[in-house]
mmCIF file of C-alpha atoms in Angstrom:
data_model
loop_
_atom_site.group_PDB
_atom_site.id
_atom_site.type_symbol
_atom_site.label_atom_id
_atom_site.label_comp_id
_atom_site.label_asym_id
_atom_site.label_seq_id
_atom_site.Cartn_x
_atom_site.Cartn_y
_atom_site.Cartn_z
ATOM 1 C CA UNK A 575 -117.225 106.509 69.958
ATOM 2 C CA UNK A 576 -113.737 105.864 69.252
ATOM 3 C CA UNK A 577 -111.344 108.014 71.346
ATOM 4 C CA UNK A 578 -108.620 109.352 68.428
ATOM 5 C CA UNK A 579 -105.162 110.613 68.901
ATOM 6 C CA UNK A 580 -103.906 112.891 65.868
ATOM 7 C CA UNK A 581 -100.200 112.765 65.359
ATOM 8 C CA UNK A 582 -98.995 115.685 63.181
ATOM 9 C CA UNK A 583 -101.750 117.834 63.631
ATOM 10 C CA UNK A 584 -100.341 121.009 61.929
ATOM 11 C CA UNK A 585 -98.823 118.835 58.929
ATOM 12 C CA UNK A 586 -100.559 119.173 55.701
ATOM 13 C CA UNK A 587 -102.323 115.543 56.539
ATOM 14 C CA UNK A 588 -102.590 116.167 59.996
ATOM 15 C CA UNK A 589 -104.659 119.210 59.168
ATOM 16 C CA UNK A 590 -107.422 117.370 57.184
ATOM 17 C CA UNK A 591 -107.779 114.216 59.190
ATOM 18 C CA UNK A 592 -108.356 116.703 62.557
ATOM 19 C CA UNK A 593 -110.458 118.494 60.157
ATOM 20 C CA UNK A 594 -112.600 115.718 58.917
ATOM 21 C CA UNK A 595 -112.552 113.867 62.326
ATOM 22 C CA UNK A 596 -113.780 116.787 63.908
ATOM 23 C CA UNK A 597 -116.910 115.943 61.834
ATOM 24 C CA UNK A 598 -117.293 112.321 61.818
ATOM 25 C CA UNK A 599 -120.024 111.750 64.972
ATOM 26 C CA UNK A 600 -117.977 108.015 65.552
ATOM 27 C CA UNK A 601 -114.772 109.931 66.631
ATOM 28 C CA UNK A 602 -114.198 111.952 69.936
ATOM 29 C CA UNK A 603 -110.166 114.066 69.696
ATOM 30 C CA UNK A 604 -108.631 113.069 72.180
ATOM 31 C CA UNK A 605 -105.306 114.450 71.837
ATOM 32 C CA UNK A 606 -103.350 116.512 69.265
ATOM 33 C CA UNK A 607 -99.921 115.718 68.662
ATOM 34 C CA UNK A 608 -96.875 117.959 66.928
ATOM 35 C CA UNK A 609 -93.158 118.032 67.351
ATOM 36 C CA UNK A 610 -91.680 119.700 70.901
ATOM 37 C CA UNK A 611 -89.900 122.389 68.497
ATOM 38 C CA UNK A 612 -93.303 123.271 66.725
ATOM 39 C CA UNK A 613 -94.515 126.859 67.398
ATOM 40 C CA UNK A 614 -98.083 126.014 67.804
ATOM 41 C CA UNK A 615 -97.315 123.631 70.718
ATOM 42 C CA UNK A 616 -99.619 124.948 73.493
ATOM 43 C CA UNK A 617 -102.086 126.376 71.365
ATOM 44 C CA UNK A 618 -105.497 125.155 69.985
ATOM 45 C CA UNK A 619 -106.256 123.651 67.170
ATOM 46 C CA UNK A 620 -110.156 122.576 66.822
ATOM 47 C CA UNK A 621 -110.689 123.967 70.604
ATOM 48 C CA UNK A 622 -107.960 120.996 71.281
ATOM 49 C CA UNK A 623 -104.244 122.094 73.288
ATOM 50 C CA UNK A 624 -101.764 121.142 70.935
ATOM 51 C CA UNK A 625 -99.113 118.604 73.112
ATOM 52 C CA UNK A 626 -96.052 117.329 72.710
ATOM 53 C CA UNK A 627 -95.744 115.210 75.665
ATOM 54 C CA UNK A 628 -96.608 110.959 74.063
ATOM 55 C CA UNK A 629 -98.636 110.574 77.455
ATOM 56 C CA UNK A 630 -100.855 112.168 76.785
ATOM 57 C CA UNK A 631 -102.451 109.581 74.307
ATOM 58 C CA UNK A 632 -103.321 107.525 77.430
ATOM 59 C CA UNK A 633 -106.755 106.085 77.250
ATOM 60 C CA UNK A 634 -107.375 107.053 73.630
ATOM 61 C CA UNK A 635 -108.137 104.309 71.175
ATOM 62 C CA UNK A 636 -106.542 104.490 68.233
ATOM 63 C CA UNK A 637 -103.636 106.982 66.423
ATOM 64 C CA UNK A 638 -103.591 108.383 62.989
ATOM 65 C CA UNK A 639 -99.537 108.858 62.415
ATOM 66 C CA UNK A 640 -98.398 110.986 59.464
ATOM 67 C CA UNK A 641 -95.065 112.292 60.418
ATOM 68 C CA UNK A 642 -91.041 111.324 60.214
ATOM 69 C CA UNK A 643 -89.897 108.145 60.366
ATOM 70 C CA UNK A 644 -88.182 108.905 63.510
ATOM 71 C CA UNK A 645 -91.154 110.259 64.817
ATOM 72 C CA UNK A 646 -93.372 107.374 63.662
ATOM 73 C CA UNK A 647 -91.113 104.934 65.446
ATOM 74 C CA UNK A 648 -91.112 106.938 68.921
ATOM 75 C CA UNK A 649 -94.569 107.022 68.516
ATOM 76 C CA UNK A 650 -95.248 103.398 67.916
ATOM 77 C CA UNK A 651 -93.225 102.417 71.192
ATOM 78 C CA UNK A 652 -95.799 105.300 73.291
ATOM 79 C CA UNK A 653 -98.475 103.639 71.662
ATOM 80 C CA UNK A 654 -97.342 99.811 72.489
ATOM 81 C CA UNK A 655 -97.009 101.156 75.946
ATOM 82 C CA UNK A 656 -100.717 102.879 76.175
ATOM 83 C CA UNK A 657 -102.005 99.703 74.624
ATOM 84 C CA UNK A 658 -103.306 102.347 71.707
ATOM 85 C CA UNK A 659 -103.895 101.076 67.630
ATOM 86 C CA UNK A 660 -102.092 103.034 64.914
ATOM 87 C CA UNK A 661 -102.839 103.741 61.688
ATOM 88 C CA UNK A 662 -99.445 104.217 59.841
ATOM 89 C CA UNK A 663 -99.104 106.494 56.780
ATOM 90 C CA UNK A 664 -95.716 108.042 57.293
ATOM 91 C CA UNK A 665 -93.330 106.817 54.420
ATOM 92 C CA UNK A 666 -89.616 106.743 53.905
ATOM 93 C CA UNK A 667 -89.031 103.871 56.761
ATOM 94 C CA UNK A 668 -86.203 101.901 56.355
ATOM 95 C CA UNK A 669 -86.457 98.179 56.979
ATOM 96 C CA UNK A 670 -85.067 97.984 60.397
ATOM 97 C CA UNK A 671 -88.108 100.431 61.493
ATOM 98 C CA UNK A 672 -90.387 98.446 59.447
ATOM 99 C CA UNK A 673 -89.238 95.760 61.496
ATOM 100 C CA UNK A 674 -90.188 97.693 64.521
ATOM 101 C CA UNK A 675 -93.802 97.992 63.058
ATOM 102 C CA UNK A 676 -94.080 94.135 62.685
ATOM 103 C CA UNK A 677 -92.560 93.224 66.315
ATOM 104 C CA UNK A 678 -94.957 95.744 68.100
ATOM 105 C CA UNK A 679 -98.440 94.273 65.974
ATOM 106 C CA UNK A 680 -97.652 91.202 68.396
ATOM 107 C CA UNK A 681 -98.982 93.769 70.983
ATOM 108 C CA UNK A 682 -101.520 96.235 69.134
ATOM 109 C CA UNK A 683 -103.006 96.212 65.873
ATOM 110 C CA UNK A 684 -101.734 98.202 63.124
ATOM 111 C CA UNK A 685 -102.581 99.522 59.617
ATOM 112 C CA UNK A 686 -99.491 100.491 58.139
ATOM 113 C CA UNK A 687 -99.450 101.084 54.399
ATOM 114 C CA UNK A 688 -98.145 103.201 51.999
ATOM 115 C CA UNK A 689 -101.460 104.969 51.111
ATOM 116 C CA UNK A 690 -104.392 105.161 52.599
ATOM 117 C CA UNK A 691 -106.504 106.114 49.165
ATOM 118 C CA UNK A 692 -109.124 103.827 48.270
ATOM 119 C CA UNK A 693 -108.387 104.479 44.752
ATOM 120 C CA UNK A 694 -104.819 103.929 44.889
ATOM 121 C CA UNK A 695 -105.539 100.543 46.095
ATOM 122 C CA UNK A 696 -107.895 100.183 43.201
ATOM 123 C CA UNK A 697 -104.755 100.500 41.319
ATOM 124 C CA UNK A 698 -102.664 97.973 43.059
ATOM 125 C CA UNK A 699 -104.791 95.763 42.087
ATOM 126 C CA UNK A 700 -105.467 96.531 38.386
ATOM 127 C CA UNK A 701 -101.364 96.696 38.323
ATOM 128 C CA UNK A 702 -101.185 93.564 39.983
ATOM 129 C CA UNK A 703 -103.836 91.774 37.549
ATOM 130 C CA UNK A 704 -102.260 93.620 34.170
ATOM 131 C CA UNK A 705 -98.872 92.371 35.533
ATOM 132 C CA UNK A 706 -100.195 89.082 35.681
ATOM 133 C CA UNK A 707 -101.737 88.916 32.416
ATOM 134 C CA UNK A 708 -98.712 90.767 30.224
ATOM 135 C CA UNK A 709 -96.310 88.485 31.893
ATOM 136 C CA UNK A 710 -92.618 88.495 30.733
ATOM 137 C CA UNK A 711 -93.494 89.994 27.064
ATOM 138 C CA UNK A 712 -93.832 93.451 28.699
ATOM 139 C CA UNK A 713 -91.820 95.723 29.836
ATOM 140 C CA UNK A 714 -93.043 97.675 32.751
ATOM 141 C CA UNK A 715 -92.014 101.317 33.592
ATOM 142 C CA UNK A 716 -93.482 103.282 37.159
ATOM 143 C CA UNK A 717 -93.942 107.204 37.001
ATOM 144 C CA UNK A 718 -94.393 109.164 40.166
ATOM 145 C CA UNK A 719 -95.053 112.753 40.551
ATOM 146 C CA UNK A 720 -95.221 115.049 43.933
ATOM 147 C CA UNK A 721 -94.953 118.285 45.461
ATOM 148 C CA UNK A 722 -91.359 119.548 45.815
ATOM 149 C CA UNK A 723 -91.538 119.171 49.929
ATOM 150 C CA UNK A 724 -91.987 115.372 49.362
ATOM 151 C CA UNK A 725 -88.761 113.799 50.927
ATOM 152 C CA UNK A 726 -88.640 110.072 49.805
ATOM 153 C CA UNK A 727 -87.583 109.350 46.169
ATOM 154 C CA UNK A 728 -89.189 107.499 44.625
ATOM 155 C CA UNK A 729 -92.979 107.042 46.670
ATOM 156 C CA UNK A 730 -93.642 104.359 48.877
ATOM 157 C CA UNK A 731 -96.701 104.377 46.840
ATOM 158 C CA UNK A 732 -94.337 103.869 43.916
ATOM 159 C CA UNK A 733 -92.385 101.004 46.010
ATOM 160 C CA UNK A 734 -95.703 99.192 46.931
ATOM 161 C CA UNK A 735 -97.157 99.675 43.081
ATOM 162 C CA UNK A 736 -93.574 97.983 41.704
ATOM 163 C CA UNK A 737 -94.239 95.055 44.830
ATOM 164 C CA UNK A 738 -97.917 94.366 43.363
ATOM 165 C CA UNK A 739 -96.276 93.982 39.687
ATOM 166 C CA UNK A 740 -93.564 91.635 40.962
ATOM 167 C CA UNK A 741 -96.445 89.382 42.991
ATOM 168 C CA UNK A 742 -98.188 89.374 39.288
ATOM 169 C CA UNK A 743 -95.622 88.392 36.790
ATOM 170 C CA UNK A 744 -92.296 87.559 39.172
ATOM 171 C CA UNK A 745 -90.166 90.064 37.368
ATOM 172 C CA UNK A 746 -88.691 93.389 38.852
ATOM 173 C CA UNK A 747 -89.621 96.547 38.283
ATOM 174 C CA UNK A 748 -86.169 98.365 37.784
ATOM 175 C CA UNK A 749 -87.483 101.456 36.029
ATOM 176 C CA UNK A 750 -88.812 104.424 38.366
ATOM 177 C CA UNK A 751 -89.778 107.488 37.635
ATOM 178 C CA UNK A 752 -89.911 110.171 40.400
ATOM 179 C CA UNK A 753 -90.772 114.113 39.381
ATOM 180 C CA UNK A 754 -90.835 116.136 41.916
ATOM 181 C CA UNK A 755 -92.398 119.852 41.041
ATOM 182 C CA UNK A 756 -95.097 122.646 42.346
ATOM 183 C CA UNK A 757 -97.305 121.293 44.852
ATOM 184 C CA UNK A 758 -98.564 118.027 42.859
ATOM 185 C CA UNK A 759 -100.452 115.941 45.742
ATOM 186 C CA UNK A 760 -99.662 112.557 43.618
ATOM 187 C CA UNK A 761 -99.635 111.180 40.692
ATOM 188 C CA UNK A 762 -98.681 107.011 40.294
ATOM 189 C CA UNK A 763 -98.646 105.505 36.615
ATOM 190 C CA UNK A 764 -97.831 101.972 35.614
ATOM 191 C CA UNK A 765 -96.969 101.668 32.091
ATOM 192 C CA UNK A 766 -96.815 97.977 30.309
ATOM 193 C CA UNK A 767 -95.029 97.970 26.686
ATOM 194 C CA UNK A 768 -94.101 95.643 23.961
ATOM 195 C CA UNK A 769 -93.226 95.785 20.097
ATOM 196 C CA UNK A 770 -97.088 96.217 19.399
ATOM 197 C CA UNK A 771 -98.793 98.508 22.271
ATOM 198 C CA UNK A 772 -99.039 100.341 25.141
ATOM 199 C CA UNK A 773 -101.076 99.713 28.422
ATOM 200 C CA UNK A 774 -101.283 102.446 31.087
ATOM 201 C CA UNK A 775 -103.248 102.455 34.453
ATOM 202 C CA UNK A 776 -103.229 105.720 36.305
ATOM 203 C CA UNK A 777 -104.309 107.467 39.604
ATOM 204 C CA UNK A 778 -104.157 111.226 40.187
ATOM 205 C CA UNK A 779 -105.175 112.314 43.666
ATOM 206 C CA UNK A 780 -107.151 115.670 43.097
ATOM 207 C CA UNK A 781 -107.122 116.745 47.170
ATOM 208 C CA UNK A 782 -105.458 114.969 50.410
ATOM 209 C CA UNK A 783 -108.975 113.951 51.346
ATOM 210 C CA UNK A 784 -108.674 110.767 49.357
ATOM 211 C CA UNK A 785 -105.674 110.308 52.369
ATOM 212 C CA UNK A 786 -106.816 111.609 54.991
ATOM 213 C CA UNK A 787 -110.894 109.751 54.686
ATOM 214 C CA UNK A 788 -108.866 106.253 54.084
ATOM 215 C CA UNK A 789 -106.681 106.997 57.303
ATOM 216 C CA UNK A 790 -110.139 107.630 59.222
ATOM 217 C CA UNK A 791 -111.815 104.881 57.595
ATOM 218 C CA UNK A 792 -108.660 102.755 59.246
ATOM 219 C CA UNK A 793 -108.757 103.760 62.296
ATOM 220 C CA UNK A 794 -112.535 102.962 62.420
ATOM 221 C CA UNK A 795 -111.342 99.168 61.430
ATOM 222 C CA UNK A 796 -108.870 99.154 63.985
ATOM 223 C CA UNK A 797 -111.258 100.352 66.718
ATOM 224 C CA UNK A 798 -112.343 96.408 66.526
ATOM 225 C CA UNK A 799 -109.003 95.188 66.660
ATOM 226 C CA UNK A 800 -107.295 93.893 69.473
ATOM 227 C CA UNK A 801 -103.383 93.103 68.051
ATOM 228 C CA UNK A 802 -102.007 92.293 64.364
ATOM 229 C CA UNK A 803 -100.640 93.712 61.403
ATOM 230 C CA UNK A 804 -103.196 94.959 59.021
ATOM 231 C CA UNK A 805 -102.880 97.132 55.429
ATOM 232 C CA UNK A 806 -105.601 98.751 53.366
ATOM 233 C CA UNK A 807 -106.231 95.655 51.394
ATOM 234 C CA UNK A 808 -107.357 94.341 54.741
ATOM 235 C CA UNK A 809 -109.110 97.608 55.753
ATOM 236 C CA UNK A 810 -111.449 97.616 52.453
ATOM 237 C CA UNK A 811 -111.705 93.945 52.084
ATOM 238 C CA UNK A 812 -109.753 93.647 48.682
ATOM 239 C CA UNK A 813 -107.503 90.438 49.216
#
């Protein structure tokens, strides 16, 4: 049984990964995370005291981090000194904290990536391959569309789709659409035009679930990890 640490519990991802781990026989809660300033610190959640203290994620396995950058990175450093795994979801890291994330997989193994959706890593790919195939006679445009609480413009969804079309045809992707309106979950189109047609490839996530299932089914990969740097390509054997 893997031995799971929930960072963010109250946060809309937080809520459904606690949720849906609570169900999953191959994971045992071991702690439940939120910010020291976070009324519900102290309470239960699942029948588990909500903490805000990083120690106490001693002896757990593996964390499932969906939070602020800031938070993310203060969390990383408990976790390299607990010897715990991390799956990474949080978004909006600049590339010194990135570098953080790199420097600490020499100690424990991470999944850090921009979305944990199987599907949405269905469409790297098919971006990546289209890319590949239209070449330089397209012109490619990115459209991404979230709820208005989303901080980060555009996605890191949106970032990673526009690195997949650059590793297909070697050209940047300088045109980025981000909406942000109502409570849209996401939304991530890749549009490929010339003179005589259109291609589009599209993912629309219907419910967090699609998240917060690929964040579990991480965690589950890095349970068998010892150190390394890992994304969901890795996780669902697509590379």
């Amino acid at each position: 049984m893997i031995k799971l640490v929930v960072s963010g519990c109250y946060g809309r991802m937080g809520q459904r990964i606690t949720q849906l781990a609570s169900q999953d026989k191959d994971f045992q809660i071991c702690a439940l995370l939120e910010n020291s300033n976070h009324p519900s610190v102290n309470e239960e959640f699942h029948g588990i005291k909500i903490q805000s203290d990083t120690g106490a994620i001693k002896g757990s396995d593996v964390m499932i981090e969906f939070t602020s950058p800031e938070a993310t990175i203060a969390n990383l450093q408990a976790c390299v000194k607990n010897k715990v795994n991390i799956v990474i979801g949080t978004t909006g890291l600049i590339p010194e904290q990135i570098a953080q994330i790199e420097k600490a997989a020499q100690k424990i193994a991470i999944v850090f990536s921009s979305n944990m959706s199987v599907g949405v890593n269905i469409l790297f790919g098919l971006a990546k391959e289209a890319a590949a195939r239209t070449g330089q006679t397209y012109k490619v445009k990115i459209i991404e569309a979230h709820h208005i609480h989303k901080k980060d413009k555009p996605s890191g969804t949106a970032k990673t789709l526009a690195e997949y079309v650059v590793s297909g045809s070697g050209i940047p992707v300088t045109d980025i659409e981000s909406i942000r309106e109502g409570e849209i979950i996401g939304d991530h189109e890749v549009i490929f035009e010339s003179p005589e047609d259109v291609i589009k490839v599209y993912h629309h996530a219907k419910t967090r679930d699609i998240f917060a299932k690929g964040a579990l089914v991480a965690a589950k990969f890095l349970a068998k990890k010892q150190k390394g740097l890992f994304n969901m390509q890795d996780v669902l054997g697509m590379k």
